[in-house]
Short mmCIF file of C-alpha atoms in Angstrom, two decimals:
data_model
loop_
_atom_site.label_atom_id
_atom_site.label_comp_id
_atom_site.label_asym_id
_atom_site.label_seq_id
_atom_site.Cartn_x
_atom_site.Cartn_y
_atom_site.Cartn_z
CA MET A 17 181.19 -47.22 55.67
CA ASP A 18 184.97 -47.07 56.05
CA PHE A 19 186.20 -49.22 58.95
CA ARG A 20 189.89 -48.46 58.46
CA LEU A 21 191.60 -46.72 61.36
CA THR A 22 192.61 -43.11 60.89
CA GLU A 23 196.15 -41.97 61.59
CA ASP A 24 195.01 -40.49 64.89
CA GLN A 25 193.27 -43.71 65.91
CA THR A 26 196.34 -45.75 65.02
CA ALA A 27 198.52 -43.40 67.06
CA LEU A 28 196.10 -43.63 69.99
CA ARG A 29 196.18 -47.42 69.96
CA ARG A 30 199.96 -47.46 69.72
CA GLY A 31 200.28 -44.96 72.56
CA VAL A 32 198.03 -46.95 74.87
CA ARG A 33 199.84 -50.18 74.01
CA ASP A 34 203.21 -48.59 74.76
CA LEU A 35 201.91 -47.22 78.06
CA LEU A 36 200.55 -50.56 79.17
CA GLU A 37 203.60 -52.51 78.01
CA GLY A 38 205.80 -50.20 80.05
CA ARG A 39 203.57 -49.96 83.12
CA PHE A 40 201.75 -53.30 83.22
CA ASP A 41 204.08 -55.98 81.90
CA ARG A 42 204.02 -59.65 82.84
CA GLU A 43 205.82 -59.00 86.11
CA ALA A 44 203.19 -56.44 87.08
CA LEU A 45 200.44 -58.84 86.03
CA ARG A 46 201.81 -61.53 88.30
CA ALA A 47 202.22 -59.05 91.14
CA ALA A 48 198.55 -58.12 90.71
CA VAL A 49 197.58 -61.79 90.92
CA ASP A 50 199.57 -62.18 94.13
CA SER A 51 198.10 -59.02 95.67
CA GLY A 52 194.88 -60.80 96.59
CA GLY A 53 192.51 -58.23 95.12
CA THR A 54 194.31 -54.99 95.96
CA LEU A 55 194.08 -52.33 93.29
CA ASP A 56 197.21 -50.42 92.28
CA ARG A 57 196.08 -46.84 92.93
CA ASP A 58 199.25 -45.35 91.43
CA LEU A 59 198.56 -47.14 88.16
CA TRP A 60 194.92 -46.06 88.32
CA ARG A 61 195.98 -42.40 88.62
CA GLU A 62 198.46 -42.84 85.76
CA LEU A 63 195.61 -44.14 83.60
CA GLY A 64 193.61 -41.07 84.59
CA ALA A 65 196.47 -38.74 83.73
CA ALA A 66 196.81 -40.44 80.33
CA GLY A 67 193.13 -39.76 79.58
CA PHE A 68 191.99 -43.37 79.80
CA PHE A 69 188.86 -42.53 81.78
CA ALA A 70 188.24 -39.04 80.36
CA LEU A 71 188.60 -40.17 76.75
CA ARG A 72 184.95 -39.39 75.89
CA VAL A 73 184.46 -36.42 78.21
CA PRO A 74 184.07 -33.25 76.11
CA GLU A 75 187.15 -31.04 75.84
CA GLU A 76 185.30 -28.06 77.29
CA GLU A 77 184.76 -30.16 80.42
CA GLY A 78 188.41 -31.10 80.70
CA GLY A 79 188.29 -34.38 78.81
CA VAL A 80 189.89 -35.68 75.63
CA GLY A 81 186.76 -35.28 73.53
CA LEU A 82 186.93 -38.49 71.51
CA GLY A 83 184.16 -41.00 70.76
CA LEU A 84 183.06 -44.56 71.25
CA PRO A 85 185.19 -45.96 68.37
CA GLU A 86 188.32 -44.60 70.05
CA ALA A 87 187.24 -45.96 73.44
CA VAL A 88 186.84 -49.40 71.88
CA LEU A 89 190.46 -49.28 70.68
CA VAL A 90 191.66 -48.34 74.15
CA PHE A 91 189.69 -51.10 75.86
CA GLU A 92 190.96 -53.67 73.38
CA GLU A 93 194.46 -52.85 74.60
CA ALA A 94 193.36 -53.10 78.23
CA GLY A 95 191.91 -56.54 77.54
CA ARG A 96 195.07 -57.64 75.78
CA VAL A 97 197.17 -57.23 78.96
CA LEU A 98 194.41 -58.22 81.43
CA LEU A 99 194.49 -54.81 83.10
CA PRO A 100 192.60 -55.26 86.38
CA GLY A 101 190.01 -53.08 88.05
CA PRO A 102 186.50 -51.75 87.27
CA LEU A 103 187.75 -49.99 84.15
CA VAL A 104 184.44 -49.78 82.30
CA ALA A 105 182.47 -48.49 85.28
CA THR A 106 185.03 -45.79 86.07
CA HIS A 107 185.24 -44.78 82.41
CA MET A 108 181.45 -44.52 82.20
CA ALA A 109 181.39 -42.42 85.40
CA ALA A 110 184.00 -39.92 84.15
CA GLY A 111 182.46 -36.47 83.92
CA VAL A 112 179.64 -37.51 86.24
CA VAL A 113 181.38 -38.72 89.40
CA PRO A 114 183.98 -36.19 90.63
CA GLY A 115 187.49 -37.60 90.50
CA ALA A 116 186.67 -40.53 88.20
CA ALA A 117 188.09 -38.90 85.08
CA GLU A 118 191.40 -38.17 86.81
CA GLY A 119 191.74 -41.65 88.29
CA ASP A 120 191.49 -40.31 91.83
CA VAL A 121 188.24 -42.19 92.41
CA VAL A 122 187.53 -45.84 91.64
CA VAL A 123 183.94 -46.49 90.57
CA THR A 124 182.26 -49.88 90.36
CA GLU A 125 178.68 -50.93 89.77
CA VAL A 126 176.13 -53.66 90.38
CA SER A 127 175.62 -55.72 87.24
CA GLU A 128 173.80 -59.02 86.83
CA GLY A 129 173.76 -59.42 90.62
CA LEU A 130 177.56 -59.14 90.81
CA VAL A 131 179.77 -56.33 92.08
CA PRO A 132 183.46 -56.42 91.07
CA TRP A 133 186.08 -54.73 93.25
CA LEU A 134 183.56 -53.67 95.89
CA ASP A 135 186.11 -53.43 98.71
CA GLU A 136 188.44 -51.25 96.63
CA ALA A 137 185.83 -48.92 95.15
CA ASP A 138 185.24 -45.37 96.38
CA VAL A 139 181.85 -45.11 94.68
CA VAL A 140 179.39 -47.92 93.94
CA LEU A 141 176.56 -47.44 91.48
CA GLY A 142 173.56 -49.57 92.38
CA ASP A 143 172.12 -51.11 95.53
CA THR A 144 174.63 -53.29 97.40
CA THR A 145 172.32 -54.15 100.29
CA GLY A 146 173.01 -57.73 101.32
CA ALA A 147 176.26 -57.94 99.35
CA VAL A 148 178.30 -61.00 100.29
CA PRO A 149 181.81 -61.88 99.11
CA MET A 150 182.08 -64.84 96.80
CA ARG A 151 185.00 -66.82 95.50
CA SER A 152 185.80 -65.49 92.06
CA VAL A 153 187.18 -67.83 89.43
CA ASP A 154 189.40 -64.92 88.31
CA PRO A 155 192.09 -63.94 90.85
CA LEU A 156 192.19 -60.50 89.20
CA THR A 157 188.47 -59.78 89.69
CA PRO A 158 187.25 -60.01 93.30
CA LEU A 159 183.46 -60.31 93.38
CA HIS A 160 180.52 -59.78 95.70
CA ARG A 161 177.04 -61.09 95.03
CA VAL A 162 173.89 -59.13 95.78
CA PRO A 163 170.26 -60.26 95.75
CA VAL A 164 168.70 -59.94 92.31
CA PRO A 165 165.30 -58.27 92.69
CA ALA A 166 164.43 -58.50 88.99
CA PRO A 167 165.90 -59.74 85.71
CA GLY A 168 169.09 -57.84 84.97
CA GLY A 169 170.24 -57.66 88.57
CA GLY A 170 170.51 -54.07 89.70
CA GLY A 171 169.49 -52.38 86.49
CA GLU A 172 170.33 -52.87 82.84
CA PRO A 173 173.90 -52.05 81.81
CA SER A 174 174.30 -49.25 79.31
CA LEU A 175 174.88 -50.33 75.73
CA GLU A 176 178.19 -48.46 75.72
CA ALA A 177 179.36 -50.37 78.80
CA VAL A 178 178.40 -53.65 77.13
CA LEU A 179 180.38 -52.73 74.02
CA LEU A 180 183.48 -51.69 75.98
CA THR A 181 183.36 -55.00 77.85
CA ALA A 182 183.16 -56.74 74.47
CA ALA A 183 186.21 -54.74 73.36
CA GLU A 184 188.15 -56.08 76.35
CA GLN A 185 187.15 -59.59 75.28
CA VAL A 186 188.45 -58.91 71.78
CA GLY A 187 191.80 -57.79 73.15
CA SER A 188 192.05 -60.96 75.20
CA ALA A 189 191.11 -63.13 72.21
CA GLU A 190 193.84 -61.50 70.13
CA ALA A 191 196.38 -61.95 72.91
CA THR A 192 195.70 -65.67 73.32
CA ALA A 193 195.78 -66.19 69.56
CA GLY A 194 199.17 -64.51 69.42
CA SER A 195 200.43 -66.51 72.38
CA ALA A 196 199.34 -69.78 70.79
CA VAL A 197 201.03 -69.01 67.47
CA SER A 198 204.23 -67.89 69.19
CA TYR A 199 204.38 -71.06 71.26
CA ALA A 200 203.58 -73.29 68.27
CA ARG A 201 206.48 -71.75 66.36
CA ARG A 202 209.08 -72.62 69.01
CA ARG A 203 207.82 -75.76 70.75
CA GLU A 204 209.32 -78.88 69.19
CA GLN A 205 207.88 -82.39 69.26
CA PHE A 206 208.90 -85.45 67.24
CA GLY A 207 211.76 -83.49 65.71
CA GLN A 208 209.81 -80.48 64.42
CA VAL A 209 207.94 -77.46 65.72
CA ILE A 210 204.35 -78.26 66.60
CA GLY A 211 203.17 -75.40 64.39
CA GLY A 212 203.89 -77.69 61.46
CA PHE A 213 201.22 -80.18 62.51
CA GLN A 214 197.92 -79.83 60.70
CA ALA A 215 195.80 -80.13 63.85
CA VAL A 216 197.68 -77.25 65.48
CA LYS A 217 197.42 -75.16 62.32
CA HIS A 218 193.66 -75.64 62.31
CA LEU A 219 193.38 -74.53 65.94
CA CYS A 220 195.44 -71.40 65.28
CA ALA A 221 193.46 -70.58 62.14
CA GLY A 222 190.20 -70.93 64.04
CA MET A 223 191.47 -68.60 66.75
CA LEU A 224 192.39 -65.96 64.18
CA VAL A 225 188.97 -66.17 62.51
CA ARG A 226 187.12 -65.82 65.82
CA ALA A 227 189.23 -62.85 66.93
CA GLU A 228 188.94 -61.03 63.60
CA LEU A 229 185.19 -61.60 63.36
CA ALA A 230 184.62 -60.34 66.90
CA ARG A 231 186.86 -57.33 66.37
CA ALA A 232 185.02 -56.36 63.18
CA ALA A 233 181.65 -56.70 64.91
CA VAL A 234 182.72 -54.63 67.93
CA ARG A 235 184.24 -51.86 65.86
CA ALA A 236 181.25 -51.75 63.53
CA ALA A 237 178.89 -51.53 66.50
CA SER A 238 180.96 -48.66 67.91
CA LEU A 239 180.13 -46.69 64.76
CA THR A 240 176.44 -47.54 64.52
CA ALA A 241 175.65 -47.80 68.27
CA ASP A 242 172.80 -50.08 67.22
CA PRO A 243 171.47 -52.13 70.20
CA VAL A 244 171.12 -55.34 68.18
CA GLU A 245 174.59 -54.99 66.71
CA ILE A 246 176.03 -54.38 70.16
CA ALA A 247 174.32 -57.51 71.50
CA GLY A 248 175.65 -59.51 68.56
CA ALA A 249 179.14 -58.07 69.06
CA LYS A 250 179.07 -59.06 72.73
CA LEU A 251 178.09 -62.62 71.80
CA LEU A 252 180.91 -62.91 69.28
CA ALA A 253 183.45 -61.32 71.60
CA ASP A 254 182.56 -63.57 74.53
CA GLU A 255 182.84 -66.63 72.31
CA ALA A 256 186.16 -65.47 70.86
CA ALA A 257 187.69 -64.76 74.26
CA THR A 258 186.63 -68.00 75.92
CA ALA A 259 187.16 -70.34 72.94
CA ASN A 260 190.53 -68.80 72.05
CA ALA A 261 191.75 -69.15 75.61
CA ARG A 262 190.69 -72.82 75.62
CA ASP A 263 192.46 -73.50 72.32
CA CYS A 264 195.53 -71.60 73.46
CA LEU A 265 195.62 -73.75 76.58
CA GLN A 266 195.35 -76.89 74.47
CA ILE A 267 198.21 -75.80 72.19
CA HIS A 268 200.39 -75.18 75.25
CA GLY A 269 199.67 -78.74 76.35
CA GLY A 270 200.50 -79.77 79.92
CA MET A 271 202.34 -76.48 80.47
CA GLY A 272 199.16 -74.57 79.74
CA PHE A 273 197.43 -76.07 82.77
CA THR A 274 200.05 -74.79 85.22
CA TRP A 275 199.61 -71.78 87.48
CA GLU A 276 202.84 -70.30 86.09
CA ALA A 277 201.38 -70.03 82.57
CA ASP A 278 199.22 -66.98 81.85
CA VAL A 279 196.69 -68.77 79.66
CA HIS A 280 194.35 -69.63 82.51
CA LEU A 281 194.16 -65.96 83.53
CA HIS A 282 192.72 -65.03 80.15
CA LEU A 283 190.20 -67.87 80.30
CA LYS A 284 189.06 -66.98 83.80
CA ARG A 285 188.73 -63.28 83.04
CA ALA A 286 186.78 -64.10 79.88
CA TRP A 287 184.34 -66.18 81.92
CA VAL A 288 183.78 -63.35 84.38
CA ARG A 289 183.39 -60.64 81.71
CA ALA A 290 180.89 -62.81 79.87
CA GLU A 291 178.62 -62.81 82.94
CA LEU A 292 179.09 -59.23 84.14
CA ARG A 293 177.28 -57.44 81.32
CA LEU A 294 174.63 -58.85 78.97
CA PRO A 295 175.27 -62.60 79.37
CA ALA A 296 174.79 -64.85 76.37
CA ALA A 297 171.17 -65.83 77.07
CA ARG A 298 169.97 -62.23 77.15
CA ALA A 299 172.21 -61.17 74.26
CA GLU A 300 170.74 -63.97 72.16
CA GLU A 301 167.23 -62.83 73.00
CA ALA A 302 168.12 -59.26 72.00
CA VAL A 303 169.51 -60.42 68.66
CA ALA A 304 166.56 -62.72 68.03
CA ALA A 305 164.08 -59.97 68.81
CA GLY A 306 165.90 -57.66 66.42
CA LEU A 307 165.74 -60.23 63.66
#
């Protein structure tokens, strides 16, 4: 099986990265944090116009007509910049919920007893009876909690949704690895850059290994669509996103703990994503059962 990206896939990834770098830079990220949980509807419609949500809708139905491997590439880029909003739910609803593909409608869903962006959503999939707001650790993901009537909390997430969430985690893991290396190359201590210290080198190397392993697992699962491989990919991606953010924070030192640094935003989003779809305990059970 050939895992190398095609020219079209490379162009797609580059196009999405350019779009997000131009439309959701660090200033926009910080503005989103300060907005207190208000979704940028103009950006949402721009994503719709760019085909972000309709990527896998057949061409004859007005979509882009691509597949899950291409969607994984797109969601990696979304995770890299911490793009806010119920991206996966709206993407999954495209072609089913009118207006979702175009970005005119924001769709969220109940998952694991949690509902992200409930107040901003136009359509909610799942029962939100008894939903109560809760304080989210991630300022970019407002949450409500609903009673969990049975294991899984409001129905099992689709395997595709799990994999796209894992892809976001991979993008975040790659971003924090890059941030750590960049900082280590310019921060000086004791007369030399800290990237020259063996302990820092080991941290950076570990971050690269985790990110690459998770990325390979997610992209492989996007080709096979195997349930066990998707569960394993989610486990690896969650670990890569959370552990890389922690190591990135450590490399940044005291600066990394400040509100002004962006490291904590990646860590907090990684925590939330890890719990929203197929948390570790259930993913481990799925992998164990498959073995």
